[in-house]
Short mmCIF file of C-alpha atoms and ligand atoms in Angstrom, two decimals:
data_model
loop_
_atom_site.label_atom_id
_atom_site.label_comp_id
_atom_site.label_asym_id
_atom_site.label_seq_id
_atom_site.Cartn_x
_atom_site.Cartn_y
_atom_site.Cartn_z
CA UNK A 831 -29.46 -6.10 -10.35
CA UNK A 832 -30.60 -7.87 -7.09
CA UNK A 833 -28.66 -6.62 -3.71
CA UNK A 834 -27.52 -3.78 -2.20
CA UNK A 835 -25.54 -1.48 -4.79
CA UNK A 836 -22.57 0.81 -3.82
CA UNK A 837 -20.90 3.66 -5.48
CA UNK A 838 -20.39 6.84 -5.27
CA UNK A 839 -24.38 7.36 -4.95
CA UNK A 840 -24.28 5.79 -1.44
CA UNK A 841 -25.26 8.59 1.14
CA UNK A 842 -21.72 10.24 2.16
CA UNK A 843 -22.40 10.13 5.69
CA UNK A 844 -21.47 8.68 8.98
CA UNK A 845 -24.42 6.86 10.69
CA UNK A 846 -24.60 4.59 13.15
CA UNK A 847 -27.51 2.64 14.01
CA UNK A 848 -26.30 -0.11 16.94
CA UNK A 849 -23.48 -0.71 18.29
CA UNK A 850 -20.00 -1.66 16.39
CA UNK A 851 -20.35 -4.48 15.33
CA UNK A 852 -24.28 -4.66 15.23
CA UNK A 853 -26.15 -8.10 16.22
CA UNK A 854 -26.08 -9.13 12.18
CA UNK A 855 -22.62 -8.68 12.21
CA UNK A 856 -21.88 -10.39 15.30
CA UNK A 857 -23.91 -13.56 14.10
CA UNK A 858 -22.08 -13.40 10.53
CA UNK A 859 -18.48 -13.37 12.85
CA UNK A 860 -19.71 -16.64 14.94
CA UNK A 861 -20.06 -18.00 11.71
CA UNK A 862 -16.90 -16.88 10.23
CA UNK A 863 -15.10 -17.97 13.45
CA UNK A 864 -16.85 -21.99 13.19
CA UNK A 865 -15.54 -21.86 9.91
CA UNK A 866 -12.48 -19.31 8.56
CA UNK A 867 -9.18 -20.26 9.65
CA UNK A 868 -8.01 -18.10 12.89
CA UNK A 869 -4.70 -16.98 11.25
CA UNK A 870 -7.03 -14.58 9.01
CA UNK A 871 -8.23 -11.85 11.14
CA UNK A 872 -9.81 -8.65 10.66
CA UNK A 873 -9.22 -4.87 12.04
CA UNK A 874 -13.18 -4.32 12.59
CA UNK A 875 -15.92 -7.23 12.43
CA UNK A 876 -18.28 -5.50 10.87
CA UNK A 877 -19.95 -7.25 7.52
CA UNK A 878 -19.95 -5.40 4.46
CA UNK A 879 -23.36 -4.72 2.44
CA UNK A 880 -22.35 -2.15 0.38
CA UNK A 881 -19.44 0.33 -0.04
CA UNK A 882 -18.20 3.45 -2.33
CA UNK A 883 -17.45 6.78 -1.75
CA UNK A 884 -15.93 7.20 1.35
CA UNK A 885 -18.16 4.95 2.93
CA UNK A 886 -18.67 1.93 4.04
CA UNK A 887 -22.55 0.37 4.67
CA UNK A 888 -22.50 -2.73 6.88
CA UNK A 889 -25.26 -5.68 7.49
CA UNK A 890 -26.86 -3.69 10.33
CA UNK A 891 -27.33 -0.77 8.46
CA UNK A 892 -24.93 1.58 9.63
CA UNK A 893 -22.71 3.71 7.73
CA UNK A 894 -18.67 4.08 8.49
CA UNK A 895 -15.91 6.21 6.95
CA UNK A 896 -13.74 4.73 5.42
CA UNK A 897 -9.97 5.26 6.30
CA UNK A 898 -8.50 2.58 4.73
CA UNK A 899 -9.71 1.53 1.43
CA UNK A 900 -8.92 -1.98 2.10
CA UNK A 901 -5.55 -0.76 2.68
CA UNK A 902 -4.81 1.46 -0.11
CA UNK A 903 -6.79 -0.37 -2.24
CA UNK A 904 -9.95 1.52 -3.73
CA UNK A 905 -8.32 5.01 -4.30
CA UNK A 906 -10.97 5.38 -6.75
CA UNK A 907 -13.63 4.72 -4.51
CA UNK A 908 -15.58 1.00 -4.32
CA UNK A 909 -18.21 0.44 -6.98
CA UNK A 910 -16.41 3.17 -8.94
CA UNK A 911 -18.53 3.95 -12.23
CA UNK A 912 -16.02 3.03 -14.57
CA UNK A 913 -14.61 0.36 -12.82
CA UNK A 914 -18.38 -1.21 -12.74
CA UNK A 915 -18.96 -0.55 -16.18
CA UNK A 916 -15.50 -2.08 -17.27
CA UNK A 917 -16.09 -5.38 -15.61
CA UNK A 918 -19.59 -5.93 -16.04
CA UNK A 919 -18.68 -6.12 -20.21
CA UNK A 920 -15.70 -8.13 -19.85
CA UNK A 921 -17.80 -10.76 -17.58
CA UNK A 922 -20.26 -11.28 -19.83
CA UNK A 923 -17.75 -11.22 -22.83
CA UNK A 924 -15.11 -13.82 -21.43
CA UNK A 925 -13.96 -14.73 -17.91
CA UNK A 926 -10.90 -15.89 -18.60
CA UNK A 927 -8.37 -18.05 -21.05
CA UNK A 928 -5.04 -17.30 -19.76
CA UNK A 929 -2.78 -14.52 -21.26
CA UNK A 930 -0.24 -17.61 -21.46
CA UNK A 931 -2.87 -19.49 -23.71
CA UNK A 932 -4.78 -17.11 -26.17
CA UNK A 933 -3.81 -13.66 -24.98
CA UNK A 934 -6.47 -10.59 -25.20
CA UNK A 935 -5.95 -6.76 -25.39
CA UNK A 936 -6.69 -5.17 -22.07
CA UNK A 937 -3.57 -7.09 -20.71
CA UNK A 938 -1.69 -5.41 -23.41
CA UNK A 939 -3.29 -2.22 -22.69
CA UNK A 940 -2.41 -2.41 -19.07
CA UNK A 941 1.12 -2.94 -19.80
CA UNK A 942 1.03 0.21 -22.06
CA UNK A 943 -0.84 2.31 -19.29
CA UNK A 944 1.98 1.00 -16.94
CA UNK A 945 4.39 1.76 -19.25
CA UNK A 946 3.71 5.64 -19.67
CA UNK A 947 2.91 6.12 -15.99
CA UNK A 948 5.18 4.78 -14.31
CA UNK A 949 8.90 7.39 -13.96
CA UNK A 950 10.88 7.24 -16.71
CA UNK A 951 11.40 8.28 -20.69
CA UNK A 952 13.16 4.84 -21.15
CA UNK A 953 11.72 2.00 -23.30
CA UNK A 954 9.74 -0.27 -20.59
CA UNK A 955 7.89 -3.28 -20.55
CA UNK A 956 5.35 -4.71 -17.84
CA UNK A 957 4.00 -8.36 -16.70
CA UNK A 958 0.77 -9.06 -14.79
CA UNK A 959 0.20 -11.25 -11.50
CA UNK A 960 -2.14 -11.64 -8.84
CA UNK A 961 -0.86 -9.79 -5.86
CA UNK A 962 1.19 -7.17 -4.66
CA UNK A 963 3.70 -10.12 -3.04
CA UNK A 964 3.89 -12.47 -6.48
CA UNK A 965 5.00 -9.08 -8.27
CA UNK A 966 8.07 -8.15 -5.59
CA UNK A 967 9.02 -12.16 -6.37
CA UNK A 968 8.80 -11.70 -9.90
CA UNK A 969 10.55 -8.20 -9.84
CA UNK A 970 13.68 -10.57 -8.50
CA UNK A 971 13.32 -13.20 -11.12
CA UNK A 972 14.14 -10.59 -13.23
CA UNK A 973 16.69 -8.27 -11.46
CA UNK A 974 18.80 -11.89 -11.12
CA UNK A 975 18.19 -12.72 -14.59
CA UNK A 976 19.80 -9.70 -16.10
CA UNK A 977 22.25 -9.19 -13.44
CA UNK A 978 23.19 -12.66 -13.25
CA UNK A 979 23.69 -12.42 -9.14
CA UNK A 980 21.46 -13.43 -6.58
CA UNK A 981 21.71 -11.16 -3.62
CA UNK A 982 19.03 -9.35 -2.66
CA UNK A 983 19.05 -6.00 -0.47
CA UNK A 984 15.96 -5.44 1.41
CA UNK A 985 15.96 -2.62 5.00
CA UNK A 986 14.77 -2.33 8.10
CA UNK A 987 10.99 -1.98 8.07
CA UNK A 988 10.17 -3.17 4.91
CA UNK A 989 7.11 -5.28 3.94
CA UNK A 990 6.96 -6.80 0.77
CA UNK A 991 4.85 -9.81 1.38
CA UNK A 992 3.48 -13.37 2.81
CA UNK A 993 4.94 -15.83 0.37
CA UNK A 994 8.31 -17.33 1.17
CA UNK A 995 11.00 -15.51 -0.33
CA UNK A 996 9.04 -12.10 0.31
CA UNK A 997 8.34 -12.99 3.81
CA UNK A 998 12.36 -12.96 3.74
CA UNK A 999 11.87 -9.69 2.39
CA UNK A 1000 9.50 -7.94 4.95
CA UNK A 1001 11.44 -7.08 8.22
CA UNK A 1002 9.00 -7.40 11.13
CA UNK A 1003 8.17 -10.66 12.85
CA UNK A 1004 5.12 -11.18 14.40
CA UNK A 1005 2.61 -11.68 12.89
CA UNK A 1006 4.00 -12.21 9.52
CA UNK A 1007 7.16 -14.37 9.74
CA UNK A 1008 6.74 -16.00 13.17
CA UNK A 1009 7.04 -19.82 12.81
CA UNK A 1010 7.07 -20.01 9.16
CA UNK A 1011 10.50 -20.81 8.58
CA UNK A 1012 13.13 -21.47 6.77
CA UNK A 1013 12.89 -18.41 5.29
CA UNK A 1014 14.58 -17.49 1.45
CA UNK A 1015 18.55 -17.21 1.37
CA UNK A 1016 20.47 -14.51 -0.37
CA UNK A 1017 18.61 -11.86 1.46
CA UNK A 1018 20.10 -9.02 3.19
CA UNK A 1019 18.79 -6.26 5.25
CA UNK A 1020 20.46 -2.71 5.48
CA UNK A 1021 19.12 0.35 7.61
CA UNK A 1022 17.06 2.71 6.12
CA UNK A 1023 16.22 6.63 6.59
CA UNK A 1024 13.53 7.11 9.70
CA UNK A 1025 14.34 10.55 10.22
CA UNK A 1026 12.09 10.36 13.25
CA UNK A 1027 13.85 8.40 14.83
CA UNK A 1028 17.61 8.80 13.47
CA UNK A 1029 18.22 12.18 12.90
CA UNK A 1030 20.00 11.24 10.04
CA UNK A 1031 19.72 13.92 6.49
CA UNK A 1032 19.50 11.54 3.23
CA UNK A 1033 23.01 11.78 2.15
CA UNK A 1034 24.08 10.43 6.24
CA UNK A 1035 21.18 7.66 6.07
CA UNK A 1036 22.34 6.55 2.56
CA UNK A 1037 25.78 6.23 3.38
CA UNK A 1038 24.92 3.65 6.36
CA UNK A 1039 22.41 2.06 3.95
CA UNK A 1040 25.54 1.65 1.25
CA UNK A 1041 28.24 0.46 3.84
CA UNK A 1042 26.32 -2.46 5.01
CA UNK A 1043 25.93 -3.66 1.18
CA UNK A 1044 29.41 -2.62 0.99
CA UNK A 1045 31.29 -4.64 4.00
CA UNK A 1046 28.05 -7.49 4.25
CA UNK A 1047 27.06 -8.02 1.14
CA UNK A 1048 29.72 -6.14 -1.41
CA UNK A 1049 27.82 -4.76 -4.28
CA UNK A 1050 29.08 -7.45 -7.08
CA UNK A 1051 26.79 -9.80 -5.59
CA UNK A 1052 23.57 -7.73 -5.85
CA UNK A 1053 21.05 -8.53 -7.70
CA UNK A 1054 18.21 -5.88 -6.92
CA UNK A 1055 18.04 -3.60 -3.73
CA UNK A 1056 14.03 -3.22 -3.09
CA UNK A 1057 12.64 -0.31 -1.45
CA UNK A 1058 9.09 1.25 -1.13
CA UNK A 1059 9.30 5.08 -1.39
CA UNK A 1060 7.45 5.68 1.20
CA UNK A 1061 7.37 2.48 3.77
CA UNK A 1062 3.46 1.34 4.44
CA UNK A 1063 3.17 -1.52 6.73
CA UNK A 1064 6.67 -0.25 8.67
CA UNK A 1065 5.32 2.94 9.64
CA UNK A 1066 4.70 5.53 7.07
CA UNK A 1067 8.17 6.14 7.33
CA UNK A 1068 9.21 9.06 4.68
CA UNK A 1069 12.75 8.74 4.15
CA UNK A 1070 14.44 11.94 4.47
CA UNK A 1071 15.15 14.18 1.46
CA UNK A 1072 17.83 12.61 -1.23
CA UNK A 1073 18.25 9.15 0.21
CA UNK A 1074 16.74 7.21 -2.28
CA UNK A 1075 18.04 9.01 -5.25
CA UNK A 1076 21.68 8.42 -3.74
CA UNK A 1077 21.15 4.86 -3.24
CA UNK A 1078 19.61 4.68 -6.44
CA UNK A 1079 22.81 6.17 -7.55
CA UNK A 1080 24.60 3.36 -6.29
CA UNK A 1081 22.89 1.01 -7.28
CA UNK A 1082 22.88 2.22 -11.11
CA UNK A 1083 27.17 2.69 -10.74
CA UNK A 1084 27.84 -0.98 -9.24
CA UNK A 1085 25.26 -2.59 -12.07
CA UNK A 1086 22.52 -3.23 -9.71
CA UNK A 1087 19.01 -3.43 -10.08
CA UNK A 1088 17.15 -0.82 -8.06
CA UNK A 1089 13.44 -2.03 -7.78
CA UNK A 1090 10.80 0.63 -5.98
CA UNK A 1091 8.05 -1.30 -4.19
CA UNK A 1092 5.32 1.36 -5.22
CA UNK A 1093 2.08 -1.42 -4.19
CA UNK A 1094 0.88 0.75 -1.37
CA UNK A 1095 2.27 4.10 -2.42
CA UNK A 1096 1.69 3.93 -6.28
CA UNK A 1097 -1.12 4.82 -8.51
CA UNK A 1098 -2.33 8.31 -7.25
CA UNK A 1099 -1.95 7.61 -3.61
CA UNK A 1100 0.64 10.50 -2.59
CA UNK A 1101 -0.34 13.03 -4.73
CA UNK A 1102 1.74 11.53 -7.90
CA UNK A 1103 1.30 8.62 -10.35
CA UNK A 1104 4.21 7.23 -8.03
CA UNK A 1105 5.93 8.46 -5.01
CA UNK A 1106 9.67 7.63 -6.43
CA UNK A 1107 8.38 10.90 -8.61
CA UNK A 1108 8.43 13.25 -5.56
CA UNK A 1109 12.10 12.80 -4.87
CA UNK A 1110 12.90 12.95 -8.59
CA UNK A 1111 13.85 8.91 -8.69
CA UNK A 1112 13.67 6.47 -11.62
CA UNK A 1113 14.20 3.26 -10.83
CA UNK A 1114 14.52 0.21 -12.88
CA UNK A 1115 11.88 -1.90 -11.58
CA UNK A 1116 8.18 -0.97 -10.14
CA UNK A 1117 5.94 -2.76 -8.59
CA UNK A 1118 2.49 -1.93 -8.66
CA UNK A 1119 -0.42 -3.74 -7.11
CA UNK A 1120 -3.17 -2.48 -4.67
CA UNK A 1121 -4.90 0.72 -5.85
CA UNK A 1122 -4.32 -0.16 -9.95
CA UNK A 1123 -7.35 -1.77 -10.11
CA UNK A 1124 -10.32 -0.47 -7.93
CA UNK A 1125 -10.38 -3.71 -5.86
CA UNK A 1126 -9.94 -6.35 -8.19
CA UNK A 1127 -6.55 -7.96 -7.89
CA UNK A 1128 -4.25 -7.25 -10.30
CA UNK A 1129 -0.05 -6.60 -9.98
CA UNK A 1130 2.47 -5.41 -12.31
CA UNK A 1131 6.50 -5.02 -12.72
CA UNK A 1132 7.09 -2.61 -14.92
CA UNK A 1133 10.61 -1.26 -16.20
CA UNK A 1134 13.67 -0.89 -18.28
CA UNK A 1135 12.65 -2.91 -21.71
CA UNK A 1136 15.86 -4.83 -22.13
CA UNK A 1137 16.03 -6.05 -18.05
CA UNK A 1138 12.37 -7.19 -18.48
CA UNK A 1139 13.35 -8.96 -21.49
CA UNK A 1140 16.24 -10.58 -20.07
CA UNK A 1141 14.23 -13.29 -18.61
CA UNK A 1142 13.66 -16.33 -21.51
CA UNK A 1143 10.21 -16.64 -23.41
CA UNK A 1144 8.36 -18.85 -20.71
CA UNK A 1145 10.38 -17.78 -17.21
CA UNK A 1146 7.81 -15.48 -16.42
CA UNK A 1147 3.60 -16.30 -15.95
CA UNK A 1148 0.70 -17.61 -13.72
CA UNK A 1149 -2.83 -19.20 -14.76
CA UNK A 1150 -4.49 -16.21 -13.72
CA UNK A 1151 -1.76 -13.33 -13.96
CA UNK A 1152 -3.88 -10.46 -15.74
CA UNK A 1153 -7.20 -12.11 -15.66
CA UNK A 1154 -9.06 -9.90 -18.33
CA UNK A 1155 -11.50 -9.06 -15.70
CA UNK A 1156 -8.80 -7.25 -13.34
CA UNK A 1157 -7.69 -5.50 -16.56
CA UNK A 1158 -10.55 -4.61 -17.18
CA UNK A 1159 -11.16 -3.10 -13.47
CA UNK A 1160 -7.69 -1.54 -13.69
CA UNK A 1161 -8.64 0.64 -17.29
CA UNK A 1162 -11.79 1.54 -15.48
CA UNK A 1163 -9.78 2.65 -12.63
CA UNK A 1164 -7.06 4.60 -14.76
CA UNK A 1165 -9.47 6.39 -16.73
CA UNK A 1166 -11.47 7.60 -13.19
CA UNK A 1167 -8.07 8.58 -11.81
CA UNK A 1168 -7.28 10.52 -14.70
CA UNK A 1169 -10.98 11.98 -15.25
CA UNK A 1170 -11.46 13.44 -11.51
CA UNK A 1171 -7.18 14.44 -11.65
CA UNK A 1172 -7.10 11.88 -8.81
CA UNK A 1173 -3.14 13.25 -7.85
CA UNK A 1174 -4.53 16.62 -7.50
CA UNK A 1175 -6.97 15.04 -5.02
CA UNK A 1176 -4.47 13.22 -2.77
CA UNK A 1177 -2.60 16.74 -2.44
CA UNK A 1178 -5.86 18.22 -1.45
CA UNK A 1179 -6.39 15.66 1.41
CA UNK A 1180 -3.05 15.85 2.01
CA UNK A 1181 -3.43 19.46 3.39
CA UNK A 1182 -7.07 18.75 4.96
CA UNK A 1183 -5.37 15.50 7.15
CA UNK A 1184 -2.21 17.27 7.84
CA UNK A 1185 -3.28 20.77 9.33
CA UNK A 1186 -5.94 18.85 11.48
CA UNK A 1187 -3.44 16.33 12.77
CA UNK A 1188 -0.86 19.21 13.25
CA UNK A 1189 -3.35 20.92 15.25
CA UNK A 1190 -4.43 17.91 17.22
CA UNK A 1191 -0.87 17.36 18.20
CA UNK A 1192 -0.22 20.63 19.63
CA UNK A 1193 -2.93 19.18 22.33
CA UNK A 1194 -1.72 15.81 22.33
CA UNK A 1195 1.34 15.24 23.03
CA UNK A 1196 1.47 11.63 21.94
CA UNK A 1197 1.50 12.40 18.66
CA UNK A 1198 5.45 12.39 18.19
CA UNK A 1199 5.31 13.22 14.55
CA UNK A 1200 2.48 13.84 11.64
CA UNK A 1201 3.91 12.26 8.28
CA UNK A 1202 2.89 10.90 4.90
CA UNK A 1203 2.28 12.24 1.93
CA UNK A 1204 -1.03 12.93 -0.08
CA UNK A 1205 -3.80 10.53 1.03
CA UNK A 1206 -0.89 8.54 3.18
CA UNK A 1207 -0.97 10.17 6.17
CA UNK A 1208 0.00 9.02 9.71
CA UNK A 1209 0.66 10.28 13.58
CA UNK A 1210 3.46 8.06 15.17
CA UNK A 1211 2.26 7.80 19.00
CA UNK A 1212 4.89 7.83 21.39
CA UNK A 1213 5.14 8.33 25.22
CA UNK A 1214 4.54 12.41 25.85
CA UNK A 1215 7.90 14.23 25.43
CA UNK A 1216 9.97 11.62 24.28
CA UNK A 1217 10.73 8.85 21.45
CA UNK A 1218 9.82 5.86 22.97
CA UNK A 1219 6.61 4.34 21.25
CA UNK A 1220 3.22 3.73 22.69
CA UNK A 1221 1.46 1.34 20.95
CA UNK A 1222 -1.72 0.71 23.87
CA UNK A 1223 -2.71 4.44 22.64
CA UNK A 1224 -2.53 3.70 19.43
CA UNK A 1225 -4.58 0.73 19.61
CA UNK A 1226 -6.63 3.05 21.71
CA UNK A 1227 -7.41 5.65 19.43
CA UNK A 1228 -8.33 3.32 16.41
CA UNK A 1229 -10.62 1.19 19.11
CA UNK A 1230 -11.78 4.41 19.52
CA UNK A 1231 -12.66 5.97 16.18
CA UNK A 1232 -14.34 2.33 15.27
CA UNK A 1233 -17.06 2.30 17.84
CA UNK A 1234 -17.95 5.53 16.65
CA UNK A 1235 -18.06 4.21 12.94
CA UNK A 1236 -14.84 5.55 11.48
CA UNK A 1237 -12.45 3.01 10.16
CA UNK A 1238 -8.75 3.70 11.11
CA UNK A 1239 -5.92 1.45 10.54
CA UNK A 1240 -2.48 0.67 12.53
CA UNK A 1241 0.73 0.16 11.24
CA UNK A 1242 4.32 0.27 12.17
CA UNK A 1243 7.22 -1.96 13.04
CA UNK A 1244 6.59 -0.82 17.11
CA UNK A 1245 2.30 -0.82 16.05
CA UNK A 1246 2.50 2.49 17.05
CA UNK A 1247 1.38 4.38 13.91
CA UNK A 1248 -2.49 5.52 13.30
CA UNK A 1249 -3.00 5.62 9.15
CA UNK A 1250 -5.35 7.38 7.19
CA UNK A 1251 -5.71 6.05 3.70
CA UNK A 1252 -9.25 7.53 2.67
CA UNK A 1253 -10.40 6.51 -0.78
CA UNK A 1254 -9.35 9.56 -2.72
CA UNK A 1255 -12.55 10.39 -3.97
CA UNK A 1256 -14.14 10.72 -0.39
CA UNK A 1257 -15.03 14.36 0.42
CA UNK A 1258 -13.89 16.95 2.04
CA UNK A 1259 -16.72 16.81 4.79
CA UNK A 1260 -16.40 13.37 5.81
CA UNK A 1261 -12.92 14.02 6.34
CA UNK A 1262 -13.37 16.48 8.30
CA UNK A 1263 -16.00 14.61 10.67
CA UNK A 1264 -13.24 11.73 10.66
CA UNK A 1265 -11.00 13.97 12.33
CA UNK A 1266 -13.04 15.41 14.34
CA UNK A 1267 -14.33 11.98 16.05
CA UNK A 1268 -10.60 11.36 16.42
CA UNK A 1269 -10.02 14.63 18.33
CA UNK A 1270 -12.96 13.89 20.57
CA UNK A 1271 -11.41 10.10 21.07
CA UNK A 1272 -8.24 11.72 21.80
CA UNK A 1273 -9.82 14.26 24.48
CA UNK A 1274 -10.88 11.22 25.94
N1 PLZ B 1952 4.59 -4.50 -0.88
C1 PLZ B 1952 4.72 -2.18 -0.11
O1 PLZ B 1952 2.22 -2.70 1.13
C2 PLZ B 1952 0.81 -5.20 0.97
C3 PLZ B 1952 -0.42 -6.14 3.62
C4 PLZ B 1952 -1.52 -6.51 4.51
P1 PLZ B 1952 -0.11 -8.34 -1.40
N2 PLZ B 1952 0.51 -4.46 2.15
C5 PLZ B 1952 -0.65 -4.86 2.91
C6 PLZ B 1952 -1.26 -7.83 5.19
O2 PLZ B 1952 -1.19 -7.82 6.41
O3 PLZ B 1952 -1.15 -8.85 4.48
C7 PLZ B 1952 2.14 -4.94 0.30
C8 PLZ B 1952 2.78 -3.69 0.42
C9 PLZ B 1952 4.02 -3.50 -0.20
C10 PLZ B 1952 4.01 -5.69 -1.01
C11 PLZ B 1952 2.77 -5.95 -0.44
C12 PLZ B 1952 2.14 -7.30 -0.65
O4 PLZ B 1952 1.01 -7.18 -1.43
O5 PLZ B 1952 -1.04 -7.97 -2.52
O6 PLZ B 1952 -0.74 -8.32 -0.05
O7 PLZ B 1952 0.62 -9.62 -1.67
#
């Protein structure tokens, strides 16, 4: 193999040898900046040579932890063994000939892996696309197909996507909708449960969520109501205890579709196969994307057999929807999730981030709240002593922890939330000395 290789082998350490970015990287971004469109941007310019673990090696030679895994991405690590190994034999046995054309097993295996993950004892089906947004539009396809509405309930700080009907979908603005309109009709926006900032117990912040669909939208129009478990891109927000099961309630008594966005919060992230699973909720429809497939991109709906079969022989496809490659990738990834017991690994950094971040906060007082769940943890930053949120020391803190080579992203409808989304097979140590360089940015 010529190049740098990555993995798991790649010194766990954080080292920095110039300045963030480093003069190689700074060349590669002049280059970038002559010739990638400006409306793509990235967190931290530094250029990747080589990643895995909970690392990340970049063109000048230093080494960075990794907090984000592309954003929930590589929860088995980059370069993973299996994933490697999975990809390398399908690439030199056949690139691709479209599922839709001549069709090939590790799609159907995928489906079936899907299929006994994902909540539920029910018959279920799955289909394969490209991305995390192309699986939320296809989830709807579906949930209007069988219901035969077309109303669509999405809440406040959702994200679901870039393409037109999910931009529709995804609450915030700037940078994601601004400009790009018309936007999808037929889509409706309830509040949710931000117990932060509402004060509201599940059974209060469900019955808000259920009026609005009942005076706005009335619940014989619904198609689907879409909701991620735990919301990523809004904040982290963890909605309080019982609130999705009652709305799922709902929406299984008035014959609607209720579809959990699980593409940042699925496949091992929080501690379970799926975060619906941690308030006991089965819903209809998943969507999975992001960490299924150790980097390779690959998304799925999976659910109920006979509302994924609603939808005629032909409705549903892509050219490259479960490219055997990304199939491959994603068995690769399953089997390394199941091998290391990658949920019991997400609980375990679940406790490491959250007593550190509980004790940081107790000294800083900006940190309003410490929430998340397994390896999706976050502090929402607010001015000292109140609610209001303070975004500047956000950014300030993440500017922070990158020029001393630890990779933290921001989130949040108000861009006031610091994540942590280590790889989940980073260790314990690294963690560690990513907090502590955030403590020490903090004290600053
Ligand atoms: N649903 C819950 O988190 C992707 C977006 C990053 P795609 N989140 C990261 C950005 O700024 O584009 C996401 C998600 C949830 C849907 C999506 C969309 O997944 O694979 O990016 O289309």
């Amino acid at each position: 193999m010529t190049g740098p290789v990555g993995g798991p082998d790649l010194p766990q350490e954080r080292r920095l040898v110039t300045e963030i970015p480093g003069p190689r990287s700074r060349e590669l971004q002049e280059r970038r900046n002559a010739a990638v469109a400006s409306g793509v941007s990235s967190v931290l310019p530094i250029y990747v040579a080589a990643a895995g673990g909970g690392v990340i090696l970049d063109v000048d030679g230093n080494s960075l932890i990794d907090l984000a895994s592309g954003i929930a991405v590589t929860s088995v690590g980059n370069a993973a063994p299996h994933v490697v190994t999975r990809v390398a034999e399908q690439v030199a046995a056949f690139t691709h000939t479209c599922f839709m054309v001549a069709p090939y097993d590790g799609y159907v295996e995928v489906c079936e892996q899907l299929a006994a993950l994902t909540p539920g004892a029910h018959a279920k089906k799955a289909a394969l696309f490209n991305s995390g947004a192309e699986a939320v539009e296809n989830a709807v396809k579906i949930a209007r197909v069988h219901t035969g509405r077309t109303a669509v309930v999405v809440v406040d700080h959702a994200y679901h996507g870039r393409t037109n009907l999910t931009m529709a979908m995804t609450a915030k603005n700037m940078p994601y909708k601004e400009g790009f309109g018309p936007f999808a009709n037929e889509v409706y926006r309830a509040p949710v449960s931000y117990p932060f900032r509402d004060g509201l117990d599940g059974q209060e912040a469900a019955a808000r969520t259920i009026d609005v669909i009942e005076k706005q939208v009335g619940p014989g129009n619904v198609a689907c109501i879409v909701i991620e478990p735990i919301l990523g891109e809004g904040g982290f927000i963890v909605p309080a205890p019982g609130y999705l099961g009652a709305v799922a309630e709902y929406a299984s008594a008035n014959g609607i579709v209720f579809v959990a966005d699980e593409i940042q919060s699925g496949m091992c992230r929080t501690g379970a196969w799926f975060a619906s699973e941690h308030e006991d909720v089965v819903p209809d429809l998943v969507t999975v994307a992001k960490g299924v497939a150790g980097g390779l991109p690959l998304a799925a709906v999976v659910g109920r057999a006979e509302m994924m079969d609603a939808v005629h022989p032909g409705g549903l496809g892509g050219t490259y929807g479960g490219n055997p490659v990304a199939c491959a990738a994603a068995l690769g990834a399953i089997t390394t999730m199941r091998e290391q017991d990658l949920n019991r690994r997400a609980i375990e950094i679940e406790t490491l981030l959250t007593s550190r971040l509980v004790e940081l906060a107790t000294r800083f007082p900006a940190i309003g709240e410490v929430r998340g769940r397994g390896a999706m943890i976050a502090i929402e930053i607010v001015e000292p002593g109140t609610s209001r949120p303070d975004p500047a020391v956000a950014s300030r803190l993440s500017a922070g922890c990158h020029q001393a080579g630890v990779l933290t992203l921001t989130c949040g409808t108000y861009g006031n939330v610091l994540r942590f989304l280590p790889p989940l097979v980073a260790p314990d140590a690294l963690l560690h000395e990513a907090m502590d360089v955030l403590t020490e940015v903090a004290a600053r």
